mmCIF file of C-alpha atoms in Angstrom:
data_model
loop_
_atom_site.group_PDB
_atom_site.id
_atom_site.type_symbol
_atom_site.label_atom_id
_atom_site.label_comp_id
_atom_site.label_asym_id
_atom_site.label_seq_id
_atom_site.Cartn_x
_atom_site.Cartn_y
_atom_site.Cartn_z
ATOM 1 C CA UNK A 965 0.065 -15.357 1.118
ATOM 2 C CA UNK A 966 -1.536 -13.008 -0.354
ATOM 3 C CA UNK A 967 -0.507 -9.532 -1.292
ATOM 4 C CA UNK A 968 -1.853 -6.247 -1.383
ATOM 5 C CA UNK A 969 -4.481 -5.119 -3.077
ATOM 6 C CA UNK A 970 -5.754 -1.713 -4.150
ATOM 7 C CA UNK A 971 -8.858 -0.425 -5.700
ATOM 8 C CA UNK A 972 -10.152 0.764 -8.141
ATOM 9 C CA UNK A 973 -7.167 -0.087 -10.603
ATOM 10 C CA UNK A 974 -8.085 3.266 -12.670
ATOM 11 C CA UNK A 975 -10.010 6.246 -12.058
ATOM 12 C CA UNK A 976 -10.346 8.977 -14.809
ATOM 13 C CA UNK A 977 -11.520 12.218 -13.218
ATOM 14 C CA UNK A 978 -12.277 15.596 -14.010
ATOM 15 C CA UNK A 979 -9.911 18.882 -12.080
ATOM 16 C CA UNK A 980 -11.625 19.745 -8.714
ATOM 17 C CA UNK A 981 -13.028 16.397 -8.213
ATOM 18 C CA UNK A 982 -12.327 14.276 -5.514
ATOM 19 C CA UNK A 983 -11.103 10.757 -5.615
ATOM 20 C CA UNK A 984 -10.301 8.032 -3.155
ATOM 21 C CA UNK A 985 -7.850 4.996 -3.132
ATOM 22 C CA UNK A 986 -8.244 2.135 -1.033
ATOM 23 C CA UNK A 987 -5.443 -0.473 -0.101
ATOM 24 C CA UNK A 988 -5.615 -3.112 1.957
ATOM 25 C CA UNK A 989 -1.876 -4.747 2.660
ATOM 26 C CA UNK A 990 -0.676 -8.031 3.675
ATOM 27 C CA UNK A 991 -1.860 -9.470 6.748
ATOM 28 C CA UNK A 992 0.402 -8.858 9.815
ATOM 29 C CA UNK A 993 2.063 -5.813 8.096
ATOM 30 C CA UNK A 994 2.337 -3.201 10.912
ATOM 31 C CA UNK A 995 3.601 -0.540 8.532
ATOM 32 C CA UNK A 996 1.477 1.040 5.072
ATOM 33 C CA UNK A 997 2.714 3.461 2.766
ATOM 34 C CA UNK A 998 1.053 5.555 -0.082
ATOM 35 C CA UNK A 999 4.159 6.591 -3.085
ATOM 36 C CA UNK A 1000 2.865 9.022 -6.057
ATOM 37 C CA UNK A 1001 4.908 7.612 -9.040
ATOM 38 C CA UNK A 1002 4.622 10.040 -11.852
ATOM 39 C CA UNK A 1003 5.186 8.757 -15.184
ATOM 40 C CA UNK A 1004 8.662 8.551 -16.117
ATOM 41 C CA UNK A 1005 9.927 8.580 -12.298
ATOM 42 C CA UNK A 1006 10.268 6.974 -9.426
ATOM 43 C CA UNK A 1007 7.851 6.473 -6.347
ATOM 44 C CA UNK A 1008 7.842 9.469 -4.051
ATOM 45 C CA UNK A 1009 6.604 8.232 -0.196
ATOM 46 C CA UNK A 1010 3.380 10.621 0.406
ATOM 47 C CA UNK A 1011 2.503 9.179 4.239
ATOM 48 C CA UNK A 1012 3.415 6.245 6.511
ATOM 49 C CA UNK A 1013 1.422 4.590 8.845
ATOM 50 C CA UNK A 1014 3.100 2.180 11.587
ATOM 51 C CA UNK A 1015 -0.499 0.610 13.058
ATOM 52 C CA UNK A 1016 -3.014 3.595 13.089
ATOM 53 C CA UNK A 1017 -0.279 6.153 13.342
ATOM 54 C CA UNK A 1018 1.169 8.748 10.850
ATOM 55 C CA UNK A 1019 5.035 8.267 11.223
ATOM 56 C CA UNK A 1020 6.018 10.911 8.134
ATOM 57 C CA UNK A 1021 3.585 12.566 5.817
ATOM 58 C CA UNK A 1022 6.554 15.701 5.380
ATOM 59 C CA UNK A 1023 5.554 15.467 1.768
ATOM 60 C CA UNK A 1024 1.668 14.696 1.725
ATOM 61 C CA UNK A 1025 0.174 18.153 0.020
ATOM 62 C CA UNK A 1026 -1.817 18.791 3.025
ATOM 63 C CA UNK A 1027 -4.115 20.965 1.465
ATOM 64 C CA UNK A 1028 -5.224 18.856 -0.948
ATOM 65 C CA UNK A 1029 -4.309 14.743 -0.118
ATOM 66 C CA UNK A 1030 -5.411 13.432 3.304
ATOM 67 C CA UNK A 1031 -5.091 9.630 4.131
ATOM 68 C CA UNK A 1032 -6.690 7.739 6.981
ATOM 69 C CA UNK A 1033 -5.553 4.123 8.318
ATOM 70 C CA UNK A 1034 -8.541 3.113 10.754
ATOM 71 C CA UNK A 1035 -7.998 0.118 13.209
ATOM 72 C CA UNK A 1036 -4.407 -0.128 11.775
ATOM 73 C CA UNK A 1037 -5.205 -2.295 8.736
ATOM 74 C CA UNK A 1038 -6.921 -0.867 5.545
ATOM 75 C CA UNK A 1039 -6.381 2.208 4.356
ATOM 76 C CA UNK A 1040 -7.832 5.027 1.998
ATOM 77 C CA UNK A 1041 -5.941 8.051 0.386
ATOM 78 C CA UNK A 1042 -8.002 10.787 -0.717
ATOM 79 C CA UNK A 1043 -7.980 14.114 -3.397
ATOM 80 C CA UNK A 1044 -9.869 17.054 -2.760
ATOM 81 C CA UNK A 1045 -9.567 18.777 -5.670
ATOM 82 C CA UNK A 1046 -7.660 17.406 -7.750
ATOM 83 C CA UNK A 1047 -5.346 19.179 -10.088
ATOM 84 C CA UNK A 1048 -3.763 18.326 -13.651
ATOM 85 C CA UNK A 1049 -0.338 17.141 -12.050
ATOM 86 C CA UNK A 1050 -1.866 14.701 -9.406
ATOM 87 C CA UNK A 1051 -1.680 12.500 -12.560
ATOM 88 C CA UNK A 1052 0.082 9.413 -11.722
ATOM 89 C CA UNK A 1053 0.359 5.758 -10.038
ATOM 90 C CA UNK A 1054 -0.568 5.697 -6.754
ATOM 91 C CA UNK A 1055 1.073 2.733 -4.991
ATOM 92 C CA UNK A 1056 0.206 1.244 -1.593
ATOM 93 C CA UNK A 1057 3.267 -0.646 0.119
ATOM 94 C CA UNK A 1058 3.225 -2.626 3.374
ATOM 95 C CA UNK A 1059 5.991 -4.213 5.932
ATOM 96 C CA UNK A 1060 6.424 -5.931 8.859
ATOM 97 C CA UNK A 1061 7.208 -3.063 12.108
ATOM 98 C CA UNK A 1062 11.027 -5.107 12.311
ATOM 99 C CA UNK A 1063 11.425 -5.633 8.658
ATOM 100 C CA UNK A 1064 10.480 -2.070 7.136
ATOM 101 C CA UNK A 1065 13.639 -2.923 4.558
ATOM 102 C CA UNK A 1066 11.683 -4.828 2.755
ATOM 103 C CA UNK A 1067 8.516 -3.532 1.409
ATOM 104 C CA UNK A 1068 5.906 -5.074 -0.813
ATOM 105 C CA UNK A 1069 3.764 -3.279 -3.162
ATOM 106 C CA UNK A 1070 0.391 -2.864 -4.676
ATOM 107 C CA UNK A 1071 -0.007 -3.178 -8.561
ATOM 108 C CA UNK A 1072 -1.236 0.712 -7.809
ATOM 109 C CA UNK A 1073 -4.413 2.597 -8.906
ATOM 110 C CA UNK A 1074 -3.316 4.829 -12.186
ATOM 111 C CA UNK A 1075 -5.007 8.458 -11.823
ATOM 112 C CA UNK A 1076 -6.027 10.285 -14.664
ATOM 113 C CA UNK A 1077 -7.106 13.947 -13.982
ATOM 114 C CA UNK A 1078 -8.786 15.614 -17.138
ATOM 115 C CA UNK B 1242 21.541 15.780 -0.958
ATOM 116 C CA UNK B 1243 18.335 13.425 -0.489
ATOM 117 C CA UNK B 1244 18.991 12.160 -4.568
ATOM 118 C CA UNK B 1245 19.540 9.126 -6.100
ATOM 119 C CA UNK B 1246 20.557 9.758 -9.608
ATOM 120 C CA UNK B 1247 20.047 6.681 -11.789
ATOM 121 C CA UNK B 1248 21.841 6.067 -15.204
ATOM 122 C CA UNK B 1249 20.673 5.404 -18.451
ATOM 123 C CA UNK B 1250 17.273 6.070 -18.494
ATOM 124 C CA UNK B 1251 16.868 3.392 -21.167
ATOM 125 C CA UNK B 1252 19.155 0.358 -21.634
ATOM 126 C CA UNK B 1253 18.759 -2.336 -24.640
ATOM 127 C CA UNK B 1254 20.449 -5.435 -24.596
ATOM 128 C CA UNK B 1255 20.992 -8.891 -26.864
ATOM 129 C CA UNK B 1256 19.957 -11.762 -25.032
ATOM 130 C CA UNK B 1257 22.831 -13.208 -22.952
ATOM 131 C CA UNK B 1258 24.478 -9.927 -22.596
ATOM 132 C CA UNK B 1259 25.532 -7.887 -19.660
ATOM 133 C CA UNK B 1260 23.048 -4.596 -18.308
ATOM 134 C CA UNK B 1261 24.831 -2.597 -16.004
ATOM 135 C CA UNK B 1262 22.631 0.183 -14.076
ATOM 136 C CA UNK B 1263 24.516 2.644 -12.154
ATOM 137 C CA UNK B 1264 23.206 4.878 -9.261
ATOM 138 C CA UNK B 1265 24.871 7.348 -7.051
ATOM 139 C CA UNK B 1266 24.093 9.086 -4.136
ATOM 140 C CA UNK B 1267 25.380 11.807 -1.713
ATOM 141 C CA UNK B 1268 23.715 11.044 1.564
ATOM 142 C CA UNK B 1269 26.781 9.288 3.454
ATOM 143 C CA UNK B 1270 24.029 8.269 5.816
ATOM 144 C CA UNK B 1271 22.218 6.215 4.047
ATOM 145 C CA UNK B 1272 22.946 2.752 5.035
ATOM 146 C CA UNK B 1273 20.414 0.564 2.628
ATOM 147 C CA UNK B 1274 20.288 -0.171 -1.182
ATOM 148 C CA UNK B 1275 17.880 -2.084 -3.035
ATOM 149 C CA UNK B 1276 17.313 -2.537 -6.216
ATOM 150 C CA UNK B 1277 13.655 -2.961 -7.436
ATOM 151 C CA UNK B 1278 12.136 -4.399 -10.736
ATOM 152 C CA UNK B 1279 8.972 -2.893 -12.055
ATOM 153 C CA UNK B 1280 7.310 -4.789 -14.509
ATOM 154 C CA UNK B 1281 4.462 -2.599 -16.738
ATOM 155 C CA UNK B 1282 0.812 -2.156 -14.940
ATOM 156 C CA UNK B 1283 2.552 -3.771 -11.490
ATOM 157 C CA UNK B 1284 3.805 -2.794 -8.239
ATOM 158 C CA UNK B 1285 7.554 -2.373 -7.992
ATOM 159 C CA UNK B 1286 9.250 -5.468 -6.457
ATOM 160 C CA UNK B 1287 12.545 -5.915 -4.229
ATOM 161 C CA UNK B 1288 14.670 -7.994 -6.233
ATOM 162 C CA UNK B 1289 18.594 -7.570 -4.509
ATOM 163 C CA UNK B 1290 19.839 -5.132 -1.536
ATOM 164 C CA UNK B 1291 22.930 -4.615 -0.157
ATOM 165 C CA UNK B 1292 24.320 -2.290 3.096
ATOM 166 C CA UNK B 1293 27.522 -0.523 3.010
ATOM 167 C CA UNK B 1294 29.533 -3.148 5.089
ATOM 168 C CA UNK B 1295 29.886 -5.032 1.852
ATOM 169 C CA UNK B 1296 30.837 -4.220 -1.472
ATOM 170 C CA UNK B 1297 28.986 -7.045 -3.560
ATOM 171 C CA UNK B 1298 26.177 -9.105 -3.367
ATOM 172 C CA UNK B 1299 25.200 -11.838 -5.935
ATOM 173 C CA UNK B 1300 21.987 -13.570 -5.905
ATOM 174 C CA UNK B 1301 22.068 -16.095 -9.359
ATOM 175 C CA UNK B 1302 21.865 -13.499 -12.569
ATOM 176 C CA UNK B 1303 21.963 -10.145 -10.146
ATOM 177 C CA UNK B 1304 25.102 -8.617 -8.418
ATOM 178 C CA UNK B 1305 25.137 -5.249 -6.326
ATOM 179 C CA UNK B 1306 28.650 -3.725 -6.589
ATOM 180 C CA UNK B 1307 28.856 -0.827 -4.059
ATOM 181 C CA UNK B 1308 31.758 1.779 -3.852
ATOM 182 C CA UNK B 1309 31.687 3.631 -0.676
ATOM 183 C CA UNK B 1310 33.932 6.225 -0.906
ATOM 184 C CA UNK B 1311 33.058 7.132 -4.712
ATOM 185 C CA UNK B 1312 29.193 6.996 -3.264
ATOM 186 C CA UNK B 1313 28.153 4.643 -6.172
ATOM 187 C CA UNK B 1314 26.434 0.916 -6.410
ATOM 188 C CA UNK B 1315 25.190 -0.729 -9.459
ATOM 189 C CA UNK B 1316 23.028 -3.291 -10.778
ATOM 190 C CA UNK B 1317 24.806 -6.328 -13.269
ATOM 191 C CA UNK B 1318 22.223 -8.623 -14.620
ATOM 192 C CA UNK B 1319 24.208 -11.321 -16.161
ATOM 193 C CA UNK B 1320 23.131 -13.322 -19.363
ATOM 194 C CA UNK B 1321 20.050 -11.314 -19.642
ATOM 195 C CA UNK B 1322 17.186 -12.552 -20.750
ATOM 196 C CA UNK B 1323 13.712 -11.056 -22.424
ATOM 197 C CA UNK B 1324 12.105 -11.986 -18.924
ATOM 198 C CA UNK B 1325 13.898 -9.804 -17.491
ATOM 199 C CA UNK B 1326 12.283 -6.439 -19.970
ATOM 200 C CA UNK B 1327 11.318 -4.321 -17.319
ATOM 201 C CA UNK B 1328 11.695 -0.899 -15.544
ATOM 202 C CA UNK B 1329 14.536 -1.189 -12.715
ATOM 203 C CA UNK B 1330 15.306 1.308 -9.835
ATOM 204 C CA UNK B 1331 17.580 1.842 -7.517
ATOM 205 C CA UNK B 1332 16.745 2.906 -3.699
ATOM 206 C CA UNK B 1333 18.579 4.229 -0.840
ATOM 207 C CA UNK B 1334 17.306 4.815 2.918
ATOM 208 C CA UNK B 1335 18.615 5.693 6.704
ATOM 209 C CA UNK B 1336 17.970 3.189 8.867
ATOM 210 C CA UNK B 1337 15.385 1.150 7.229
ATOM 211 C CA UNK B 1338 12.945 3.875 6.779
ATOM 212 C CA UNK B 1339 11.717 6.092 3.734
ATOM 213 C CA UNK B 1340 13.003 4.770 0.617
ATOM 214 C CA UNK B 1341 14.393 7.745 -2.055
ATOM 215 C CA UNK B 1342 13.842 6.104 -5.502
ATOM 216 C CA UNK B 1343 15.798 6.990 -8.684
ATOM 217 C CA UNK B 1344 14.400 7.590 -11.677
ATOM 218 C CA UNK B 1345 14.300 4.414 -12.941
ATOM 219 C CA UNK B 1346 15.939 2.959 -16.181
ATOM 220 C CA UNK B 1347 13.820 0.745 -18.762
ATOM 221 C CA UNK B 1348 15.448 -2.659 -19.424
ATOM 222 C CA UNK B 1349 14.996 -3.935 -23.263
ATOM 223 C CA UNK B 1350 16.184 -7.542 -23.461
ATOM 224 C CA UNK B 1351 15.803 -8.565 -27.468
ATOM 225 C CA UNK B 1352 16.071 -12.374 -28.211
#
């Protein structure tokens, strides 16, 4: 089976650029997530999806991230600008809709803002 | 009152020893804790988990011990090996949903 993937792996960009993450998760996983994991801590859930649907994205920085999950399988998450502290991992995670316990993750895209 | 605090941030250990990992939490609704094991440049990776009704859980080297009413569960990885080098955290959610990470602590296994 295989798991999910992300792309790019790394992406060094400039402040007030925009970026975008893609993540595609396992097949048959209902529910995606997006976690920020800042160096030195632990992943922080930015958005879940169940399907197509945005179930919590209480701490997605509106302003600035927006993420998008058409015909409930892929999914991108996008910057726009970014800042100094978006700096980080961002992982993509997936689960079945009865099973949300158990979550599998991405090997993550590292984000480098200059 | 949404924090998992994780303790030590770093942990070094002689091959075949003990690492104990030690979380706590305040939520008393939380009613799931996993541990995960992060190895570098890779996604994090369930590893052990454990709900309140119980207060251990051993799966070959790795035992959850969870203490309800002190609001604590650790991690025990038993003759520890250099495999096992890698970041660990602890997570706690309500009903299956978001998972609240700790910090992490960095697992140093010398031979």
């Amino acid at each position: 089976e295989a798991g999910v993937a992300q792309s790019p792996r790394y992406k060094i960009i400039e402040k007030r650029q925009s970026v975008a993450f893609w993540c595609n998760p396992i097949s048959g996983h209902a529910t995606l997530y997006w976690y920020q994991q800042i160096l030195g801590q632990g992943p922080k859930l930015l958005i879940q999806f169940q399907n197509n649907g945005v179930v919590d994205d209480s701490q997605l920085p509106k302003d600035r991230f927006s993420a998008e999950r058409l015909k409930g399988v892929d999914s991108t998450l996008k910057i726009q600008p970014a800042k100094l502290e978006d700096s980080a991992v961002y992982l993509c995670a997936s689960s079945l809709l009865l099973a949300r316990h158990e979550q599998y993750f991405g090997p993550g895209t590292r984000l480098t803002v200059t | 009152q949404q924090q998992v605090k994780q303790s030590p941030q770093s942990l070094i250990v002689q091959k075949g020893g003990i690492s104990i990992i030690n979380c706590a939490y305040e939520n008393t609704a939380f009613d799931y804790f996993p541990w995960y094991q992060q190895f570098p440049g890779k996604g994090p990776a369930l590893l052990i988990a454990i709900r309140p009704d119980v207060s251990e859980k051993k799966e070959g080297r790795f035992t959850i011990s969870f203490n309800k009413s002190a609001k604590q569960f650790s991690l025990h990885i038993m003759d520890s090996q250099p495999g096992d080098s890698a970041t660990y955290f602890c997570a706690a959610s309500i009903a299956t949903d978001k998972l609240i990470f700790g910090t992490g602590t960095r697992l140093q296994v010398f031979p």
